[in-house]
C-alpha cells in the first residue's frame, strides 16, 4: 500500500521499496537500469532491503511534473573510525536511464553515459530521537532534476548552486549547495550506460562565495577537515550556525592563498545581464542584435536563433566550473529534451572559438548592466580570472545574450587591441587590457584592471549595496550599472 506522509511535498508519496532490492526473485520483471542501481544500494545497505522511498504520484513520462521516479532513503550509521556521524542517505532514480525504451532518455549505447550520466545523493545529519528520515530533501532533489531536464545542463563535481533560501525552508544558514562525488557509492555500469553519483552538500553563503572566488573542490576539501561543517563524508547539518571560517579562522588564509596563487576556476555564470551599444546607431538596423533595456529587440528568425544558440553553446564550453542560477522548484513544462548539452561546468578543453554564423561588429562604447548578484562577481572576474590570464562569461538567463571578459592567451577571441569591444550577434566580448588577443608575445597590462578593482571595491563587501549603482570610465568608453532585479524581470517597463 502507498502511504502518504504529511511532511512530503505535494505530488510525492512515501512507501517501502517493493522491487528487486526487496524481492530478488522478481528482479527479471524490473527495468534493468533501475535494477542496476538497486544492486549498488543493496551492496551498501545489505540490512535495509526495504527502505522508505519517495515516489512521484504521476511519473514524468506519463505527464507528471517530477523527473525523478524515486528517491530512496537509508539510515547510515556512519563510521566512528573516520569520525563520521550517523545520518540519512538519499539516493535518486531518474536522471539516468532506468528503462532503456526511450520513454524518458534517448538510448545511445552502453559505452557512454546513461541518460544524463548521474544520479543525485544527499547526506543529512540524523537528529537525536529521529526515527524516520525527513522528506524535504526529496523535493530539493526534484527541483535540481527539473533544472537539469529543462535546461539540458549537466552537473559536475565541484559545481556550486546559488539557492538563496534555507534548503529545508527553515531559518537555517545552510542556503546553497556544492556538488561532489558520493564517498561510498561506486559508479554503476548499467545496460544503458554509466551512472555516477553526485552528492549534494549544503553550505553557508560565506562558503559559497569562497567557492566562487577560488574553486569548489578546494572548499569541499576544507569542509572535509571540519567535523561539524561536514566531515570526511560531507554530511549536511541544517542546524549548523557557524561557517567553517567561524570554526577555524585559519581556513580563510588558505582560501586567500589559493586565490592569490591559482586564481578562480569559475569561468562563467548564468546571470541577469544585458549590454547596450552606446556607439552611434547603425544605419543597417538588421545588423543590430543587441538586447537593450527600454526598447523592443528585433525578433530573430528561427534560423538566426539556432545559429546563435550553437555559437553560444560552443563558445561556453569552458574547461572549468561555473555557478548555476537559482532553481525554480515550481511545476513547469516537462517535454522530453531533444538533445543533451554540456552546462557552463563542462570539462571540455575547448577554447572560446567564435563561429562565423553572424557578422562580428566592433563597438566604440558599451554599457554593461547586471543585477546585484551578478555585479558582486565583477571583482572576482577581474582579480580571480583576468589577472591570471583567463576569461569570464556572464550568460543571460533571460535570453540568448552573453558578455565575455577576455584576457591575453585566450585563443579565438574577436575583441582586439584596436577594438576592445566586439559583438558577435548578441555575444559581447570586452577586452580590458592593451595586448592583442592573437599573439602570445605582447605582455598583459594590468593598469586598467587594477583601476576597475579599486572603483568596484564596494561590490566586494557582504553588505547590501544601495541600487542603482553606476560606474563609468569615459577614457575607455565603458559604463557599468548594477540594477535591481525588477529591471531585468520587466525590461520594457
Tab-separated table of C-alpha atoms in Angstrom:
chain	number	residue	atom	x	y	z
A	1	UNK	CA	0.000	0.000	0.000
A	2	UNK	CA	1.100	3.561	-0.663
A	3	UNK	CA	1.307	5.714	2.444
A	4	UNK	CA	1.026	9.495	2.170
A	5	UNK	CA	3.302	11.214	4.650
A	6	UNK	CA	2.227	14.666	5.851
A	7	UNK	CA	5.706	16.164	5.590
A	8	UNK	CA	6.067	15.007	1.993
A	9	UNK	CA	5.775	17.555	-0.831
A	10	UNK	CA	2.534	17.581	-2.880
A	11	UNK	CA	2.645	15.068	-5.694
A	12	UNK	CA	5.023	12.737	-3.847
A	13	UNK	CA	4.273	9.575	-1.908
A	14	UNK	CA	6.358	7.731	0.686
A	15	UNK	CA	6.359	3.956	0.576
A	16	UNK	CA	8.630	0.993	1.281
A	17	UNK	CA	10.523	-0.327	-1.722
A	18	UNK	CA	8.698	-3.168	-3.439
A	19	UNK	CA	11.233	-4.153	-6.045
A	20	UNK	CA	14.278	-6.245	-6.836
A	21	UNK	CA	16.111	-4.928	-3.797
A	22	UNK	CA	13.390	-6.356	-1.600
A	23	UNK	CA	12.462	-9.381	-3.694
A	24	UNK	CA	15.382	-10.701	-5.767
A	25	UNK	CA	13.178	-13.365	-7.323
A	26	UNK	CA	11.192	-10.656	-9.081
A	27	UNK	CA	14.277	-8.906	-10.467
A	28	UNK	CA	13.637	-10.024	-14.041
A	29	UNK	CA	10.417	-8.019	-14.286
A	30	UNK	CA	12.059	-4.756	-13.208
A	31	UNK	CA	13.741	-2.306	-15.621
A	32	UNK	CA	17.472	-3.111	-15.980
A	33	UNK	CA	18.667	0.433	-15.225
A	34	UNK	CA	16.621	0.551	-12.034
A	35	UNK	CA	17.779	-2.925	-11.079
A	36	UNK	CA	21.455	-1.971	-11.530
A	37	UNK	CA	21.196	0.995	-9.130
A	38	UNK	CA	19.175	-1.047	-6.639
A	39	UNK	CA	22.002	-3.574	-6.722
A	40	UNK	CA	24.561	-0.948	-5.680
A	41	UNK	CA	22.230	0.227	-2.893
A	42	UNK	CA	21.846	-3.356	-1.710
A	43	UNK	CA	25.633	-3.739	-1.637
A	44	UNK	CA	25.957	-0.625	0.511
A	45	UNK	CA	22.952	-1.369	2.744
A	46	UNK	CA	22.560	-5.179	2.880
A	47	UNK	CA	20.429	-4.956	6.037
A	48	UNK	CA	17.984	-2.398	4.574
A	49	UNK	CA	16.333	-4.271	1.727
A	50	UNK	CA	13.075	-2.385	2.255
A	51	UNK	CA	13.870	1.313	2.948
A	52	UNK	CA	11.375	4.137	2.728
A	53	UNK	CA	11.138	5.555	-0.753
A	54	UNK	CA	9.569	8.761	-2.078
A	55	UNK	CA	7.880	8.284	-5.428
A	56	UNK	CA	6.106	10.673	-7.789
A	57	UNK	CA	2.351	10.028	-7.919
A	58	UNK	CA	2.356	10.619	-11.690
A	59	UNK	CA	5.588	9.656	-13.387
A	60	UNK	CA	7.374	12.215	-15.530
A	61	UNK	CA	6.985	10.029	-18.603
A	62	UNK	CA	3.222	9.961	-18.008
A	63	UNK	CA	2.963	13.747	-17.867
A	64	UNK	CA	3.850	14.359	-14.228
A	65	UNK	CA	5.978	17.332	-13.113
A	66	UNK	CA	8.680	15.432	-11.207
A	67	UNK	CA	11.557	13.941	-13.259
A	68	UNK	CA	12.768	11.587	-10.519
A	69	UNK	CA	10.705	8.407	-10.359
A	70	UNK	CA	12.017	7.517	-6.896
A	71	UNK	CA	14.217	8.755	-4.045
A	72	UNK	CA	15.311	6.026	-1.634
A	73	UNK	CA	16.133	6.977	1.964
A	74	UNK	CA	18.569	4.895	4.035
A	75	UNK	CA	19.775	5.107	7.621
A	76	UNK	CA	23.586	5.266	7.642
A	77	UNK	CA	25.279	4.502	10.970
A	78	UNK	CA	28.412	6.423	9.973
A	79	UNK	CA	31.935	5.346	10.760
A	80	UNK	CA	33.468	6.032	14.174
A	81	UNK	CA	36.964	5.237	12.931
A	82	UNK	CA	36.679	8.075	10.391
A	83	UNK	CA	34.745	10.418	12.719
A	84	UNK	CA	31.625	10.132	10.535
A	85	UNK	CA	28.354	10.733	12.365
A	86	UNK	CA	25.063	8.905	11.871
A	87	UNK	CA	22.911	10.338	9.091
A	88	UNK	CA	20.192	9.785	6.487
A	89	UNK	CA	21.325	8.917	2.966
A	90	UNK	CA	19.097	9.877	-0.002
A	91	UNK	CA	19.596	8.405	-3.487
A	92	UNK	CA	17.704	9.465	-6.626
A	93	UNK	CA	16.432	7.381	-9.545
A	94	UNK	CA	15.593	9.096	-12.828
A	95	UNK	CA	18.416	11.309	-14.069
A	96	UNK	CA	19.925	8.150	-15.534
A	97	UNK	CA	18.121	5.865	-17.976
A	98	UNK	CA	16.135	3.372	-15.919
A	99	UNK	CA	14.117	1.807	-18.731
A	100	UNK	CA	16.096	1.850	-21.984
A	101	UNK	CA	12.985	2.245	-24.133
A	102	UNK	CA	13.261	5.996	-24.892
A	103	UNK	CA	10.299	6.885	-22.676
A	104	UNK	CA	12.465	9.476	-20.872
A	105	UNK	CA	16.055	9.283	-22.127
A	106	UNK	CA	17.338	8.520	-25.582
A	107	UNK	CA	19.288	5.269	-25.518
A	108	UNK	CA	22.728	5.881	-27.055
A	109	UNK	CA	24.541	2.665	-26.165
A	110	UNK	CA	26.303	1.004	-23.254
A	111	UNK	CA	29.636	2.750	-23.672
A	112	UNK	CA	28.509	6.309	-22.931
A	113	UNK	CA	26.567	7.883	-20.075
A	114	UNK	CA	23.191	6.516	-19.066
A	115	UNK	CA	20.690	9.337	-19.519
A	116	UNK	CA	22.365	12.422	-18.079
A	117	UNK	CA	25.091	10.152	-16.714
A	118	UNK	CA	24.489	10.672	-12.999
A	119	UNK	CA	22.104	10.415	-10.074
A	120	UNK	CA	21.956	12.718	-7.045
A	121	UNK	CA	22.593	11.769	-3.428
A	122	UNK	CA	22.336	13.722	-0.165
A	123	UNK	CA	23.535	13.044	3.389
A	124	UNK	CA	21.576	14.715	6.205
A	125	UNK	CA	22.603	14.563	9.860
A	126	UNK	CA	20.234	12.406	11.882
A	127	UNK	CA	18.880	14.331	14.842
A	128	UNK	CA	18.615	12.725	18.271
A	129	UNK	CA	15.345	10.824	18.594
A	130	UNK	CA	14.613	10.950	14.855
A	131	UNK	CA	13.101	7.632	13.776
A	132	UNK	CA	12.266	8.414	10.139
A	133	UNK	CA	14.068	10.476	7.519
A	134	UNK	CA	12.685	13.958	6.714
A	135	UNK	CA	11.236	14.071	3.211
A	136	UNK	CA	12.066	17.683	2.279
A	137	UNK	CA	15.370	16.586	0.630
A	138	UNK	CA	13.287	14.671	-1.916
A	139	UNK	CA	11.661	17.890	-3.161
A	140	UNK	CA	15.060	19.598	-3.183
A	141	UNK	CA	16.402	16.819	-5.403
A	142	UNK	CA	13.341	17.045	-7.639
A	143	UNK	CA	13.994	20.778	-8.041
A	144	UNK	CA	17.556	20.149	-9.165
A	145	UNK	CA	16.354	17.410	-11.508
A	146	UNK	CA	13.811	19.788	-13.048
A	147	UNK	CA	16.611	22.246	-13.754
A	148	UNK	CA	18.644	19.532	-15.489
A	149	UNK	CA	15.744	18.319	-17.620
A	150	UNK	CA	14.551	21.801	-18.576
A	151	UNK	CA	17.972	23.321	-19.323
A	152	UNK	CA	19.665	20.115	-20.539
A	153	UNK	CA	22.672	21.228	-18.464
A	154	UNK	CA	24.502	18.527	-16.571
A	155	UNK	CA	26.171	18.754	-13.158
A	156	UNK	CA	29.802	18.024	-12.360
A	157	UNK	CA	31.739	17.508	-9.138
A	158	UNK	CA	32.866	20.885	-7.824
A	159	UNK	CA	29.849	22.777	-9.182
A	160	UNK	CA	28.009	25.139	-6.874
A	161	UNK	CA	24.362	26.123	-6.793
A	162	UNK	CA	23.182	29.524	-5.553
A	163	UNK	CA	19.855	28.733	-3.897
A	164	UNK	CA	19.384	31.837	-1.688
A	165	UNK	CA	16.984	30.117	0.671
A	166	UNK	CA	17.325	27.611	3.528
A	167	UNK	CA	17.300	24.190	1.916
A	168	UNK	CA	14.576	22.987	4.316
A	169	UNK	CA	12.584	26.272	4.296
A	170	UNK	CA	13.553	26.950	7.909
A	171	UNK	CA	15.722	29.760	9.328
A	172	UNK	CA	18.925	27.816	8.680
A	173	UNK	CA	22.155	29.389	7.423
A	174	UNK	CA	22.552	26.468	5.017
A	175	UNK	CA	21.197	28.164	1.904
A	176	UNK	CA	23.390	26.990	-1.002
A	177	UNK	CA	24.909	23.796	-2.340
A	178	UNK	CA	28.134	22.309	-3.641
A	179	UNK	CA	28.350	19.029	-5.546
A	180	UNK	CA	30.919	16.264	-5.122
A	181	UNK	CA	31.327	12.538	-5.745
A	182	UNK	CA	29.476	10.402	-3.225
A	183	UNK	CA	32.159	8.905	-0.927
A	184	UNK	CA	30.552	5.439	-0.706
A	185	UNK	CA	28.614	4.709	-3.895
A	186	UNK	CA	30.692	3.452	-6.793
A	187	UNK	CA	29.840	4.321	-10.424
A	188	UNK	CA	27.438	1.761	-11.853
A	189	UNK	CA	27.673	0.230	-15.321
A	190	UNK	CA	24.122	-0.452	-16.489
A	191	UNK	CA	22.875	-1.952	-19.776
A	192	UNK	CA	22.152	1.635	-20.817
A	193	UNK	CA	25.485	3.243	-19.915
A	194	UNK	CA	27.488	4.526	-16.955
A	195	UNK	CA	25.906	6.192	-13.898
A	196	UNK	CA	27.939	8.328	-11.483
A	197	UNK	CA	26.599	9.579	-8.145
A	198	UNK	CA	26.904	13.265	-7.248
A	199	UNK	CA	26.335	14.229	-3.632
A	200	UNK	CA	24.635	17.487	-2.664
A	201	UNK	CA	26.452	19.339	0.138
A	202	UNK	CA	24.658	22.159	1.953
A	203	UNK	CA	26.811	25.245	2.638
A	204	UNK	CA	26.537	28.763	4.071
A	205	UNK	CA	26.685	31.920	1.964
A	206	UNK	CA	30.274	32.646	3.012
A	207	UNK	CA	31.339	29.161	1.919
A	208	UNK	CA	29.575	29.541	-1.432
A	209	UNK	CA	31.345	32.866	-2.003
A	210	UNK	CA	34.688	31.251	-1.186
A	211	UNK	CA	33.959	28.535	-3.743
A	212	UNK	CA	33.182	31.204	-6.339
A	213	UNK	CA	36.313	33.201	-5.600
A	214	UNK	CA	38.581	30.127	-5.539
A	215	UNK	CA	37.107	26.756	-6.554
A	216	UNK	CA	34.518	24.286	-5.364
A	217	UNK	CA	36.895	21.356	-4.952
A	218	UNK	CA	39.177	23.384	-2.676
A	219	UNK	CA	36.294	24.388	-0.403
A	220	UNK	CA	34.971	20.817	-0.315
A	221	UNK	CA	38.379	19.617	0.835
A	222	UNK	CA	38.403	22.197	3.646
A	223	UNK	CA	34.886	21.167	4.710
A	224	UNK	CA	36.011	17.548	4.940
A	225	UNK	CA	38.500	18.595	7.600
A	226	UNK	CA	35.896	20.263	9.835
A	227	UNK	CA	33.695	17.703	11.595
A	228	UNK	CA	30.719	19.974	12.338
A	229	UNK	CA	30.811	21.509	8.838
A	230	UNK	CA	30.613	18.196	7.000
A	231	UNK	CA	33.495	15.943	7.934
A	232	UNK	CA	35.006	13.252	5.684
A	233	UNK	CA	31.664	12.293	4.119
A	234	UNK	CA	30.371	15.889	3.872
A	235	UNK	CA	27.189	15.402	5.890
A	236	UNK	CA	24.839	18.400	5.882
A	237	UNK	CA	23.728	19.696	9.284
A	238	UNK	CA	20.846	22.124	8.832
A	239	UNK	CA	21.269	23.308	12.457
A	240	UNK	CA	24.856	24.403	11.915
A	241	UNK	CA	25.027	28.035	12.973
A	242	UNK	CA	28.685	28.761	12.200
A	243	UNK	CA	30.603	28.817	8.945
A	244	UNK	CA	33.804	26.834	8.672
A	245	UNK	CA	35.641	30.176	8.841
A	246	UNK	CA	33.989	30.910	12.194
A	247	UNK	CA	35.007	27.483	13.449
A	248	UNK	CA	38.593	27.726	12.149
A	249	UNK	CA	39.666	31.278	11.150
A	250	UNK	CA	42.907	29.916	9.630
A	251	UNK	CA	40.861	28.419	6.780
A	252	UNK	CA	40.304	31.913	5.354
A	253	UNK	CA	44.063	32.259	4.958
A	254	UNK	CA	44.157	29.042	2.942
A	255	UNK	CA	41.392	30.323	0.687
A	256	UNK	CA	43.130	33.686	0.198
A	257	UNK	CA	46.384	31.930	-0.615
A	258	UNK	CA	44.608	29.718	-3.139
A	259	UNK	CA	43.016	32.708	-4.851
A	260	UNK	CA	46.359	34.517	-4.966
A	261	UNK	CA	48.325	31.609	-6.417
A	262	UNK	CA	45.679	29.840	-8.507
A	263	UNK	CA	43.023	32.431	-9.219
A	264	UNK	CA	39.420	31.325	-9.611
A	265	UNK	CA	38.259	28.424	-11.754
A	266	UNK	CA	34.799	29.963	-12.012
A	267	UNK	CA	34.778	30.687	-15.734
A	268	UNK	CA	31.188	31.808	-16.147
A	269	UNK	CA	27.785	32.215	-14.558
A	270	UNK	CA	24.189	32.224	-15.660
A	271	UNK	CA	23.106	35.741	-14.760
A	272	UNK	CA	20.688	38.604	-15.156
A	273	UNK	CA	22.551	40.885	-17.517
A	274	UNK	CA	22.230	42.890	-20.736
A	275	UNK	CA	24.509	45.158	-22.742
A	276	UNK	CA	23.819	48.268	-24.802
A	277	UNK	CA	25.787	49.662	-27.701
A	278	UNK	CA	26.389	53.343	-26.841
A	279	UNK	CA	28.051	53.954	-30.200
A	280	UNK	CA	26.259	55.786	-32.983
A	281	UNK	CA	23.272	53.634	-34.101
A	282	UNK	CA	23.960	51.580	-37.196
A	283	UNK	CA	22.237	52.623	-40.389
A	284	UNK	CA	21.547	48.961	-41.039
A	285	UNK	CA	19.011	48.090	-38.372
A	286	UNK	CA	19.005	44.489	-39.499
A	287	UNK	CA	22.546	44.110	-38.130
A	288	UNK	CA	21.603	45.328	-34.665
A	289	UNK	CA	21.061	42.330	-32.445
A	290	UNK	CA	21.932	43.791	-29.043
A	291	UNK	CA	19.298	43.472	-26.360
A	292	UNK	CA	18.619	46.862	-24.775
A	293	UNK	CA	16.510	47.710	-21.763
A	294	UNK	CA	13.694	50.051	-22.681
A	295	UNK	CA	13.354	49.057	-26.334
A	296	UNK	CA	11.801	46.093	-28.098
A	297	UNK	CA	14.536	43.857	-29.573
A	298	UNK	CA	14.295	42.797	-33.183
A	299	UNK	CA	12.717	39.372	-33.474
A	300	UNK	CA	15.286	36.956	-34.812
A	301	UNK	CA	14.375	34.358	-37.387
A	302	UNK	CA	14.312	30.734	-36.283
A	303	UNK	CA	17.475	30.125	-38.304
A	304	UNK	CA	19.238	33.083	-36.644
A	305	UNK	CA	18.213	31.866	-33.204
A	306	UNK	CA	19.518	28.355	-33.789
A	307	UNK	CA	22.802	29.708	-35.154
A	308	UNK	CA	23.260	31.979	-32.141
A	309	UNK	CA	22.466	29.191	-29.700
A	310	UNK	CA	25.013	26.938	-31.357
A	311	UNK	CA	27.668	29.664	-31.265
A	312	UNK	CA	26.992	30.357	-27.591
A	313	UNK	CA	26.904	26.674	-26.709
A	314	UNK	CA	30.280	26.012	-28.287
A	315	UNK	CA	31.688	29.298	-27.046
A	316	UNK	CA	30.757	28.454	-23.458
A	317	UNK	CA	32.391	25.023	-23.386
A	318	UNK	CA	34.993	26.018	-20.810
A	319	UNK	CA	37.431	23.755	-19.025
A	320	UNK	CA	36.469	24.818	-15.515
A	321	UNK	CA	33.449	25.172	-13.299
A	322	UNK	CA	30.707	27.773	-13.017
A	323	UNK	CA	27.741	28.792	-10.938
A	324	UNK	CA	24.184	27.809	-11.652
A	325	UNK	CA	21.141	30.051	-11.444
A	326	UNK	CA	18.637	29.660	-8.628
A	327	UNK	CA	16.371	26.692	-9.295
A	328	UNK	CA	12.643	27.236	-9.758
A	329	UNK	CA	11.051	24.313	-7.955
A	330	UNK	CA	7.526	25.073	-9.161
A	331	UNK	CA	5.826	22.829	-11.671
A	332	UNK	CA	6.888	23.588	-15.197
A	333	UNK	CA	6.768	22.061	-18.650
A	334	UNK	CA	8.288	18.640	-18.918
A	335	UNK	CA	8.638	17.756	-22.571
A	336	UNK	CA	11.427	15.277	-23.092
A	337	UNK	CA	14.594	17.055	-24.264
A	338	UNK	CA	15.501	16.526	-27.885
A	339	UNK	CA	19.217	16.752	-27.230
A	340	UNK	CA	21.768	16.855	-24.440
A	341	UNK	CA	24.371	19.555	-23.948
A	342	UNK	CA	27.108	20.429	-21.502
A	343	UNK	CA	26.473	23.083	-18.894
A	344	UNK	CA	28.762	26.007	-18.136
A	345	UNK	CA	30.565	23.488	-15.963
A	346	UNK	CA	31.643	21.426	-18.985
A	347	UNK	CA	35.073	19.891	-18.605
A	348	UNK	CA	35.704	20.224	-22.315
A	349	UNK	CA	39.095	21.707	-23.106
A	350	UNK	CA	37.687	23.734	-25.992
A	351	UNK	CA	38.699	27.376	-26.050
A	352	UNK	CA	36.369	30.234	-26.949
A	353	UNK	CA	36.030	29.917	-30.712
A	354	UNK	CA	33.524	32.334	-32.253
A	355	UNK	CA	31.832	30.746	-35.230
A	356	UNK	CA	31.169	32.798	-38.352
A	357	UNK	CA	27.430	32.436	-38.062
A	358	UNK	CA	26.592	36.108	-37.707
A	359	UNK	CA	28.642	39.176	-38.559
A	360	UNK	CA	31.064	40.415	-35.897
A	361	UNK	CA	30.736	44.136	-35.118
A	362	UNK	CA	33.292	46.374	-33.427
A	363	UNK	CA	31.749	48.804	-30.918
A	364	UNK	CA	33.166	52.133	-29.792
A	365	UNK	CA	31.352	52.396	-26.470
A	366	UNK	CA	29.319	49.940	-24.384
A	367	UNK	CA	27.084	49.941	-21.320
A	368	UNK	CA	27.006	46.726	-19.270
A	369	UNK	CA	24.084	46.097	-16.926
A	370	UNK	CA	23.987	43.499	-14.143
A	371	UNK	CA	21.721	42.673	-11.247
A	372	UNK	CA	23.244	42.819	-7.758
A	373	UNK	CA	24.192	39.146	-7.508
A	374	UNK	CA	25.970	39.287	-10.874
A	375	UNK	CA	27.571	42.623	-10.052
A	376	UNK	CA	29.178	41.287	-6.895
A	377	UNK	CA	31.088	38.817	-9.087
A	378	UNK	CA	32.808	41.575	-11.094
A	379	UNK	CA	35.776	41.819	-8.662
A	380	UNK	CA	36.103	38.027	-8.860
A	381	UNK	CA	36.037	38.253	-12.665
A	382	UNK	CA	38.829	40.826	-12.665
A	383	UNK	CA	41.065	39.571	-9.844
A	384	UNK	CA	40.478	35.845	-9.994
A	385	UNK	CA	40.282	35.457	-13.770
A	386	UNK	CA	41.681	38.310	-15.906
A	387	UNK	CA	44.734	38.965	-13.749
A	388	UNK	CA	45.542	35.273	-14.167
A	389	UNK	CA	45.302	35.424	-17.956
A	390	UNK	CA	41.852	33.841	-18.184
A	391	UNK	CA	38.354	34.693	-19.356
A	392	UNK	CA	34.950	35.080	-17.679
A	393	UNK	CA	31.443	34.952	-19.158
A	394	UNK	CA	28.045	36.143	-17.984
A	395	UNK	CA	25.330	34.257	-19.875
A	396	UNK	CA	21.872	35.778	-19.571
A	397	UNK	CA	19.134	33.598	-18.111
A	398	UNK	CA	16.564	35.821	-19.846
A	399	UNK	CA	17.690	35.285	-23.434
A	400	UNK	CA	20.458	34.359	-25.831
A	401	UNK	CA	22.787	37.094	-24.614
A	402	UNK	CA	26.296	36.779	-23.194
A	403	UNK	CA	29.105	39.072	-22.046
A	404	UNK	CA	32.652	37.690	-22.056
A	405	UNK	CA	35.651	39.406	-20.479
A	406	UNK	CA	38.768	38.065	-22.189
A	407	UNK	CA	42.403	38.063	-21.281
A	408	UNK	CA	45.599	37.604	-23.236
A	409	UNK	CA	46.206	33.964	-24.019
A	410	UNK	CA	42.535	33.277	-24.721
A	411	UNK	CA	42.620	31.993	-28.268
A	412	UNK	CA	39.974	32.823	-30.836
A	413	UNK	CA	38.603	35.980	-29.206
A	414	UNK	CA	37.235	38.599	-31.572
A	415	UNK	CA	37.922	41.668	-29.372
A	416	UNK	CA	41.293	43.207	-30.274
A	417	UNK	CA	43.651	45.906	-29.043
A	418	UNK	CA	42.291	48.324	-31.636
A	419	UNK	CA	38.672	47.351	-30.981
A	420	UNK	CA	38.338	46.282	-27.318
A	421	UNK	CA	34.568	45.787	-27.605
A	422	UNK	CA	33.181	43.420	-30.207
A	423	UNK	CA	29.771	41.831	-30.697
A	424	UNK	CA	29.049	38.528	-32.397
A	425	UNK	CA	25.266	38.562	-32.656
A	426	UNK	CA	24.142	39.018	-29.033
A	427	UNK	CA	27.524	37.834	-27.691
A	428	UNK	CA	29.696	40.725	-26.492
A	429	UNK	CA	33.416	40.439	-25.781
A	430	UNK	CA	35.206	43.009	-23.650
A	431	UNK	CA	38.983	43.432	-23.837
A	432	UNK	CA	40.037	45.313	-20.708
A	433	UNK	CA	43.760	45.095	-21.467
A	434	UNK	CA	46.040	46.615	-24.056
A	435	UNK	CA	47.520	43.446	-25.533
A	436	UNK	CA	46.463	41.733	-28.724
A	437	UNK	CA	44.455	38.535	-28.280
A	438	UNK	CA	46.021	36.970	-31.363
A	439	UNK	CA	49.591	36.812	-30.136
A	440	UNK	CA	51.290	35.486	-27.036
A	441	UNK	CA	54.250	37.835	-27.368
A	442	UNK	CA	52.669	41.024	-26.011
A	443	UNK	CA	52.715	41.354	-22.226
A	444	UNK	CA	49.478	41.840	-20.326
A	445	UNK	CA	48.905	45.354	-18.998
A	446	UNK	CA	47.158	45.280	-15.610
A	447	UNK	CA	46.706	49.024	-15.024
A	448	UNK	CA	43.090	49.284	-16.129
A	449	UNK	CA	42.022	46.118	-14.292
A	450	UNK	CA	43.596	47.425	-11.091
A	451	UNK	CA	41.778	50.730	-11.608
A	452	UNK	CA	38.461	48.920	-12.072
A	453	UNK	CA	39.074	46.810	-8.971
A	454	UNK	CA	39.561	49.977	-6.945
A	455	UNK	CA	36.447	51.619	-8.348
A	456	UNK	CA	34.322	48.486	-7.848
A	457	UNK	CA	35.648	47.651	-4.378
A	458	UNK	CA	32.304	48.295	-2.672
A	459	UNK	CA	30.823	45.390	-4.645
A	460	UNK	CA	33.217	43.047	-2.845
A	461	UNK	CA	31.639	43.622	0.558
A	462	UNK	CA	28.933	41.464	2.119
A	463	UNK	CA	26.745	44.480	2.842
A	464	UNK	CA	23.749	45.252	0.658
A	465	UNK	CA	24.580	47.905	-1.916
A	466	UNK	CA	22.048	50.643	-2.494
A	467	UNK	CA	20.840	50.377	-6.085
A	468	UNK	CA	21.149	51.533	-8.765
A	469	UNK	CA	24.927	51.957	-8.860
A	470	UNK	CA	26.784	53.324	-11.858
A	471	UNK	CA	30.477	53.204	-12.725
A	472	UNK	CA	31.983	54.943	-15.706
A	473	UNK	CA	35.391	55.092	-17.378
A	474	UNK	CA	34.963	57.777	-20.081
A	475	UNK	CA	38.517	57.366	-21.395
A	476	UNK	CA	37.761	53.682	-22.048
A	477	UNK	CA	34.217	54.391	-23.247
A	478	UNK	CA	32.893	51.856	-20.793
A	479	UNK	CA	29.946	52.134	-18.403
A	480	UNK	CA	28.673	49.552	-15.893
A	481	UNK	CA	25.389	49.685	-13.987
A	482	UNK	CA	24.238	47.432	-11.152
A	483	UNK	CA	20.443	47.446	-11.132
A	484	UNK	CA	17.554	45.896	-9.168
A	485	UNK	CA	16.229	42.534	-10.317
A	486	UNK	CA	12.933	44.147	-11.311
A	487	UNK	CA	14.624	45.929	-14.214
A	488	UNK	CA	15.553	42.586	-15.748
A	489	UNK	CA	12.295	40.859	-14.910
A	490	UNK	CA	10.284	43.621	-16.613
A	491	UNK	CA	12.678	45.032	-19.248
A	492	UNK	CA	10.049	47.022	-21.147
A	493	UNK	CA	8.551	48.785	-18.136
